[in-house]
Coordinates of C-alpha atoms and ligand atoms in Angstrom, one line a residue:
M29 CA 94.4 83.7 119.5
S30 CA 93.5 86.6 121.1
F31 CA 95.8 88.8 123.3
K32 CA 95.8 89.8 127.1
I33 CA 97.1 93.3 126.3
F34 CA 96.5 95.2 123.1
L35 CA 97.8 97.4 121.0
S36 CA 95.4 100.7 121.5
P37 CA 92.6 99.5 123.1
P38 CA 89.4 101.7 124.0
H39 CA 89.7 103.4 127.5
L40 CA 86.2 104.8 128.9
E41 CA 85.7 106.6 132.2
A42 CA 82.7 107.8 134.4
N43 CA 82.0 110.8 132.2
S44 CA 81.5 108.8 129.3
Q45 CA 78.9 106.8 131.0
H46 CA 77.2 110.3 132.4
Y47 CA 76.5 111.8 129.3
L48 CA 75.4 108.4 128.0
N49 CA 73.1 108.2 130.7
E50 CA 72.0 111.9 129.9
A51 CA 71.0 110.9 126.1
I52 CA 69.5 107.5 127.0
A53 CA 66.6 109.6 129.2
S54 CA 66.5 112.3 127.2
N55 CA 65.3 109.8 123.9
W56 CA 67.3 111.2 122.2
I57 CA 69.1 109.0 120.1
A58 CA 68.5 109.5 116.5
P59 CA 71.5 111.3 114.4
I60 CA 70.4 114.3 116.0
G61 CA 70.1 115.9 119.0
P62 CA 71.8 117.9 122.5
M63 CA 74.8 115.8 122.5
L64 CA 76.1 116.2 118.9
D65 CA 75.4 120.0 119.7
A66 CA 77.5 119.9 122.8
W67 CA 80.3 117.9 121.6
E68 CA 80.5 120.2 118.3
Q69 CA 80.9 123.1 120.2
D70 CA 83.1 121.9 122.3
I71 CA 85.4 121.0 119.3
L72 CA 84.7 124.3 118.0
I73 CA 86.4 126.0 121.2
V74 CA 89.3 123.9 121.1
T75 CA 89.9 124.5 117.4
G76 CA 88.5 126.7 116.2
R77 CA 86.9 124.9 113.8
H78 CA 82.9 123.8 112.8
A79 CA 83.1 120.6 113.3
V80 CA 80.3 117.8 111.5
L81 CA 80.3 114.7 113.5
T82 CA 80.1 111.7 111.3
T83 CA 79.6 108.1 111.3
S84 CA 83.1 107.5 110.6
G85 CA 86.2 109.6 109.7
S86 CA 86.4 108.2 106.4
A87 CA 82.4 109.5 105.8
A88 CA 84.0 112.5 107.1
L89 CA 86.4 112.2 104.4
E90 CA 84.3 111.7 101.7
L91 CA 82.5 114.7 103.1
A92 CA 85.5 117.0 102.7
L93 CA 86.3 115.9 98.9
L94 CA 82.9 116.8 97.9
L95 CA 82.9 120.0 99.8
L96 CA 85.9 120.6 97.8
G97 CA 83.7 119.9 94.4
T98 CA 85.7 116.9 93.4
Q99 CA 84.1 114.7 91.0
A100 CA 84.5 111.5 89.4
G101 CA 87.5 111.8 87.1
D102 CA 89.4 114.1 89.0
Y103 CA 92.7 113.5 90.5
V104 CA 93.2 113.7 94.3
F105 CA 97.1 113.6 95.5
A106 CA 97.4 111.2 98.8
A107 CA 100.3 110.6 101.5
T108 CA 101.2 106.7 100.3
H109 CA 101.6 105.5 103.9
T110 CA 98.5 105.7 105.2
C111 CA 95.3 103.7 106.1
N112 CA 93.1 102.5 103.3
A113 CA 90.3 104.6 104.5
T114 CA 92.1 107.4 103.0
I115 CA 92.6 106.5 99.1
N116 CA 89.0 104.6 99.7
A117 CA 87.2 108.0 100.5
I118 CA 89.1 108.8 97.0
L119 CA 87.7 106.2 95.0
H120 CA 84.0 105.8 96.7
I121 CA 83.2 109.4 94.5
G122 CA 85.2 107.9 91.4
A123 CA 88.4 110.2 91.9
I124 CA 91.9 109.2 90.6
P125 CA 94.3 108.8 93.7
V126 CA 98.0 109.6 92.9
L127 CA 100.1 108.3 95.8
I128 CA 103.0 110.1 97.0
D129 CA 106.0 108.7 99.6
S130 CA 107.2 109.8 102.6
E131 CA 110.3 112.3 104.0
P132 CA 112.5 110.0 106.1
E133 CA 112.2 112.2 109.6
S134 CA 108.1 112.4 110.3
W135 CA 107.3 109.9 108.1
N136 CA 104.7 111.4 106.3
L137 CA 104.1 113.1 102.7
S138 CA 107.3 114.4 101.4
A139 CA 107.1 117.8 99.7
E140 CA 110.0 116.7 97.4
F141 CA 107.9 114.2 96.0
L142 CA 104.9 116.2 96.2
K143 CA 106.9 118.9 93.5
E144 CA 107.7 116.2 91.2
A145 CA 103.8 114.9 90.8
I146 CA 103.0 119.0 90.9
H147 CA 105.5 119.5 88.1
D148 CA 104.1 116.3 86.1
F149 CA 100.5 117.1 85.8
D150 CA 101.0 120.9 84.9
K151 CA 103.1 119.8 82.1
A152 CA 100.5 117.7 80.9
G153 CA 97.9 120.3 81.6
N154 CA 96.0 118.4 84.0
L155 CA 96.8 120.9 87.2
K156 CA 93.1 121.7 86.8
R157 CA 91.7 118.3 87.5
V158 CA 93.8 117.8 90.8
K159 CA 90.8 118.8 93.4
A160 CA 92.6 118.1 96.7
L161 CA 95.9 117.2 98.3
I162 CA 95.1 114.5 101.2
V163 CA 97.9 115.2 103.7
V164 CA 98.0 112.2 106.7
D165 CA 99.2 112.8 110.3
I166 CA 100.4 109.2 110.8
Y167 CA 100.5 107.8 113.8
G168 CA 99.6 111.2 115.7
M169 CA 103.2 112.8 113.9
P170 CA 101.8 116.2 112.3
A171 CA 103.0 116.3 108.4
K172 CA 106.2 119.0 107.8
M173 CA 102.6 121.2 106.8
E174 CA 104.6 124.6 106.0
E175 CA 107.1 123.0 103.4
I176 CA 103.8 121.4 101.8
S177 CA 101.2 124.0 101.4
N178 CA 104.1 126.9 100.3
L179 CA 104.0 124.4 97.3
T180 CA 100.1 123.7 97.0
E181 CA 99.5 127.6 97.6
A182 CA 101.5 128.5 94.7
Y183 CA 99.5 125.5 92.1
N184 CA 96.0 126.7 94.5
I185 CA 95.4 122.7 95.6
P186 CA 92.9 122.8 98.4
I187 CA 94.5 120.4 101.6
L188 CA 92.2 117.9 103.2
E189 CA 94.2 117.1 106.6
D190 CA 93.6 113.4 107.6
A191 CA 94.6 113.9 111.3
A192 CA 92.5 110.8 112.4
E193 CA 95.2 109.3 114.0
A194 CA 96.2 112.9 115.5
V195 CA 93.5 114.0 117.9
G196 CA 95.3 116.2 120.6
S197 CA 98.4 116.3 118.3
E198 CA 99.8 120.2 117.7
Y199 CA 102.3 121.9 114.8
R200 CA 103.4 124.9 115.3
G201 CA 101.1 125.8 118.3
K202 CA 97.8 125.0 116.1
K203 CA 96.0 121.9 116.4
A204 CA 96.3 119.0 114.3
G205 CA 92.9 118.7 112.3
T206 CA 93.3 122.8 111.5
L207 CA 96.5 122.8 109.2
G208 CA 94.4 122.1 106.3
D209 CA 91.6 124.1 104.4
L210 CA 89.5 121.2 105.8
G211 CA 90.6 118.2 108.5
V212 CA 89.5 114.8 110.0
Y213 CA 89.6 113.0 112.9
S214 CA 88.7 109.4 113.2
F215 CA 86.5 108.0 117.0
N216 CA 87.4 104.3 115.6
G217 CA 87.9 101.8 118.5
N218 CA 91.6 102.1 118.3
K219 CA 91.9 105.8 118.1
I220 CA 93.3 107.8 120.6
I221 CA 89.2 108.8 122.2
T222 CA 87.2 106.9 120.3
C223 CA 83.1 106.6 120.5
G224 CA 83.1 103.3 119.2
G225 CA 83.1 104.0 115.6
G226 CA 82.6 107.5 114.9
G227 CA 84.4 110.9 112.4
V228 CA 84.2 114.5 112.3
L229 CA 84.6 117.0 109.7
L230 CA 86.1 120.1 111.0
C231 CA 85.6 123.1 108.6
K232 CA 86.5 126.8 107.9
T233 CA 83.0 128.4 107.6
K234 CA 79.7 127.5 109.0
E235 CA 78.4 127.4 105.8
Q236 CA 80.6 124.5 104.7
A237 CA 79.4 122.8 107.9
E238 CA 76.0 123.2 107.7
W239 CA 76.4 121.8 104.0
A240 CA 78.4 119.0 105.1
K241 CA 75.1 118.3 107.7
F242 CA 72.8 118.7 104.8
I243 CA 74.5 116.0 102.8
A244 CA 75.5 113.2 105.9
T245 CA 71.5 113.7 106.6
Q246 CA 70.1 112.3 102.7
A247 CA 69.4 116.3 101.3
K248 CA 66.6 117.1 102.4
D249 CA 65.6 120.2 101.0
K250 CA 63.7 122.4 103.3
A251 CA 59.9 121.4 102.4
D252 CA 56.8 119.8 103.7
W253 CA 57.5 116.5 102.3
Y254 CA 60.8 114.9 101.3
Q255 CA 62.1 116.9 98.7
H256 CA 65.9 116.1 97.2
S257 CA 67.7 118.0 94.9
E258 CA 71.3 117.0 95.9
I259 CA 72.3 113.2 96.3
G260 CA 73.0 112.7 100.2
Y261 CA 74.3 110.3 102.7
T262 CA 73.3 108.6 105.9
Y263 CA 76.8 109.8 107.6
R264 CA 75.6 111.3 110.5
M265 CA 76.9 110.3 113.7
S266 CA 74.1 109.1 116.5
N267 CA 73.6 111.0 119.6
I268 CA 74.0 108.1 121.5
L269 CA 77.7 107.6 120.5
A270 CA 77.9 111.8 120.5
A271 CA 77.1 110.8 124.1
I272 CA 80.3 108.7 124.4
G273 CA 82.9 110.4 122.4
R274 CA 81.8 114.1 124.6
G275 CA 83.0 112.4 127.5
Q276 CA 86.1 111.2 125.8
Y277 CA 87.0 114.7 124.3
E278 CA 87.4 115.9 127.8
L279 CA 89.9 113.4 128.3
V280 CA 92.1 114.1 125.5
E281 CA 95.7 116.2 127.3
K282 CA 95.4 113.3 129.6
R283 CA 95.5 110.4 127.3
V284 CA 98.2 112.4 125.1
A285 CA 100.1 112.7 128.9
R286 CA 100.0 108.7 129.2
K287 CA 100.6 108.1 125.5
K288 CA 103.8 110.3 126.1
E289 CA 104.9 108.3 129.5
I290 CA 104.3 105.1 127.7
H291 CA 106.8 105.7 124.7
E292 CA 109.4 107.1 126.8
S293 CA 109.4 104.0 128.8
Y294 CA 110.2 102.0 125.2
L295 CA 113.0 104.4 125.1
S296 CA 114.4 103.7 128.6
L297 CA 114.2 100.1 128.0
F298 CA 116.3 100.7 124.2
H299 CA 118.6 103.0 126.6
S300 CA 119.3 100.5 129.5
L301 CA 119.9 97.5 126.9
G302 CA 122.5 99.6 125.0
L303 CA 119.8 100.0 121.7
K304 CA 119.1 103.8 122.0
D305 CA 120.3 104.1 118.8
A306 CA 118.8 101.1 116.9
F307 CA 114.9 102.5 117.5
I308 CA 114.5 105.3 115.4
A309 CA 111.5 107.6 116.6
Q310 CA 109.3 109.9 114.5
K311 CA 110.7 113.6 114.0
N312 CA 109.5 116.8 113.4
D313 CA 110.5 119.8 115.2
H314 CA 107.8 122.1 114.9
A315 CA 105.4 119.1 116.1
K316 CA 104.1 117.8 119.2
T317 CA 102.3 114.6 118.6
N318 CA 99.9 112.3 120.5
Y319 CA 102.0 109.3 120.5
W320 CA 98.7 107.5 119.6
L321 CA 100.8 104.5 118.5
S322 CA 104.6 103.3 120.1
V323 CA 105.8 103.6 116.7
F324 CA 109.6 103.2 116.1
Q325 CA 111.9 102.1 112.8
I326 CA 114.3 99.4 113.8
R327 CA 117.9 100.6 112.3
K328 CA 118.8 98.1 109.3
E329 CA 122.1 97.4 110.8
L330 CA 120.4 95.5 113.6
N331 CA 118.8 92.8 111.7
V332 CA 116.2 92.8 113.8
D333 CA 113.0 90.9 112.0
P334 CA 109.6 93.4 113.4
Q335 CA 107.6 90.0 112.3
S336 CA 110.5 88.2 114.4
V337 CA 109.3 90.4 117.2
I338 CA 105.8 90.8 116.9
N339 CA 105.3 86.9 116.7
Q340 CA 106.9 86.4 120.1
L341 CA 105.1 89.2 121.6
K342 CA 102.0 87.4 120.3
Q343 CA 102.9 84.3 122.1
R344 CA 102.8 86.4 125.2
G345 CA 99.6 87.7 124.7
I346 CA 101.0 90.7 124.3
E347 CA 99.9 92.8 120.7
A348 CA 102.3 94.3 118.5
R349 CA 102.0 95.5 114.8
R350 CA 103.6 96.1 112.0
F351 CA 103.1 99.6 110.1
W352 CA 100.7 100.8 107.5
K353 CA 101.9 98.9 104.2
P354 CA 102.3 101.5 101.6
M355 CA 98.9 102.0 99.4
H356 CA 101.2 102.1 96.2
L357 CA 102.4 98.1 97.1
Q358 CA 98.7 97.2 97.4
L359 CA 96.9 95.3 94.6
V360 CA 93.9 96.7 94.7
Y361 CA 96.0 100.1 94.2
R362 CA 98.3 99.5 92.2
A363 CA 97.2 100.9 88.6
Y364 CA 97.6 104.7 90.7
S365 CA 100.8 106.6 90.0
Y366 CA 102.7 106.8 92.9
Y367 CA 105.9 109.3 93.2
G368 CA 109.2 108.4 95.4
D369 CA 111.8 106.8 96.0
N370 CA 110.5 103.7 98.9
V371 CA 110.9 105.4 101.9
A372 CA 107.5 104.5 103.0
E373 CA 108.3 100.8 101.8
S374 CA 111.5 100.9 103.8
L375 CA 109.5 102.4 107.0
F376 CA 107.0 99.1 106.2
N377 CA 110.0 96.6 106.4
L378 CA 111.5 98.0 109.3
G379 CA 108.4 99.1 110.9
I380 CA 107.3 98.2 114.6
C381 CA 104.2 99.5 116.8
F382 CA 104.3 98.3 120.1
P383 CA 101.6 98.7 122.6
S384 CA 99.9 102.1 124.0
G385 CA 96.7 101.4 125.6
T386 CA 96.3 104.4 128.0
G387 CA 94.5 101.7 130.0
M388 CA 97.3 99.4 130.7
T389 CA 97.7 98.5 134.1
T390 CA 101.0 99.0 135.8
N391 CA 101.7 95.2 135.6
E392 CA 100.6 94.7 132.3
H393 CA 103.2 97.3 131.1
N394 CA 105.5 95.9 133.1
E395 CA 105.0 92.9 131.2
V396 CA 105.5 94.5 128.3
L397 CA 108.5 95.8 129.0
S398 CA 109.9 92.4 130.3
S399 CA 108.4 90.7 127.3
L400 CA 110.9 92.8 124.6
E401 CA 113.9 92.9 126.7
I402 CA 113.7 89.2 126.5
I403 CA 112.8 89.0 122.8
L404 CA 115.5 91.8 122.1
K405 CA 118.1 90.1 124.1
D406 CA 117.8 87.2 122.3
E407 CA 117.2 89.0 119.1
A408 CA 119.5 92.3 118.4
L409 CA 122.5 91.5 121.7
Ligands
PLP511 C1 91.5 105.1 111.0 C2 91.3 105.7 110.0 C3 90.4 106.4 108.8 C4 89.4 105.9 109.1 O1 88.9 106.3 109.9 P1 87.7 105.4 110.3 O2 86.8 106.3 111.4 O3 87.8 104.1 111.1 O4 86.8 105.6 109.0 C5 91.5 107.4 107.8 N1 92.8 107.4 108.0 C6 93.8 107.3 108.7 C7 95.0 107.9 108.8 C8 92.9 106.2 109.5 O5 94.2 105.7 110.6

């Protein structure tokens, strides 16, 4: 069954086409070239961080962990409410994830459960082996970073901000992706902007960025022949994809404004149906989300099963989704420790993501809203 209206499909404009033509004409199609340099410069201007464009957000996460000195057998604390890519980056280098629950407002990492984990590791004398904390800005909403960094600073644990979903979001006036020691965006096909597949690592120093680029391009030492003194990867983005992404990056503010309108259209619908309080949105008083997905937690008392709503939308050719299923509930990660109280689990049980594609036509958007109205009248009223 294929969808007429997707959850959050790519939305390209002529500027990407323009840069793409330029990249092809220049014959720079390798993972080196002027579009990579130009987009990294654009990112530096907007975020103040030294950017390293990569083949994926996952690759950028792995490079970040390596930069922080993470090795096999080390521990990395991470949010359990996330995409599996966050945890796989830890496991790919042989480190051990420790999964931390969400807090109920932002749905992001809970400082309270983080504190519990830190205290346990401290008591056991294992804190030195905790090389990083990965904080995720889920669905584009920044985490409550101040509460979190107050804790990690006291214990010297660096923060890696997985802002894969949060391009264009802000927290206390700072761009998401710059809230930790290192940050990551993803430009995968369904993210707010895309280059078809790619990511970026955001570094505080030029030296960090240079080391990451070196490791990401097979760690070639300066020599007239292929000489290697470190283990490298093929993690660098192609100049062709950078052309597409550079065009997309110019549109971020426009995309966020449209995503916000779409989110508000759902709120208006709930309001008109008398269901305003039945759908709970993410909340962080100090943040501006990019509304990557239009996400709501259905209040338990309403007795509406998100899967049933999703199935009915699917019959109408409209794609909606459940929330990320928490990592500590996934079979493949069941061996790893978890600190929490089932907040992420309850979000999974009650959460729903509605279509938020910025390229939706007015007709498509109206079709989503009218379909949802019919379904909700049947399910909830
Ligand atoms: C998409 C995503 C990633 C991975 O990015 P890729 O570019 O798909 O590798 C990592 N973390 C989160 C939270 C994501 O949503």
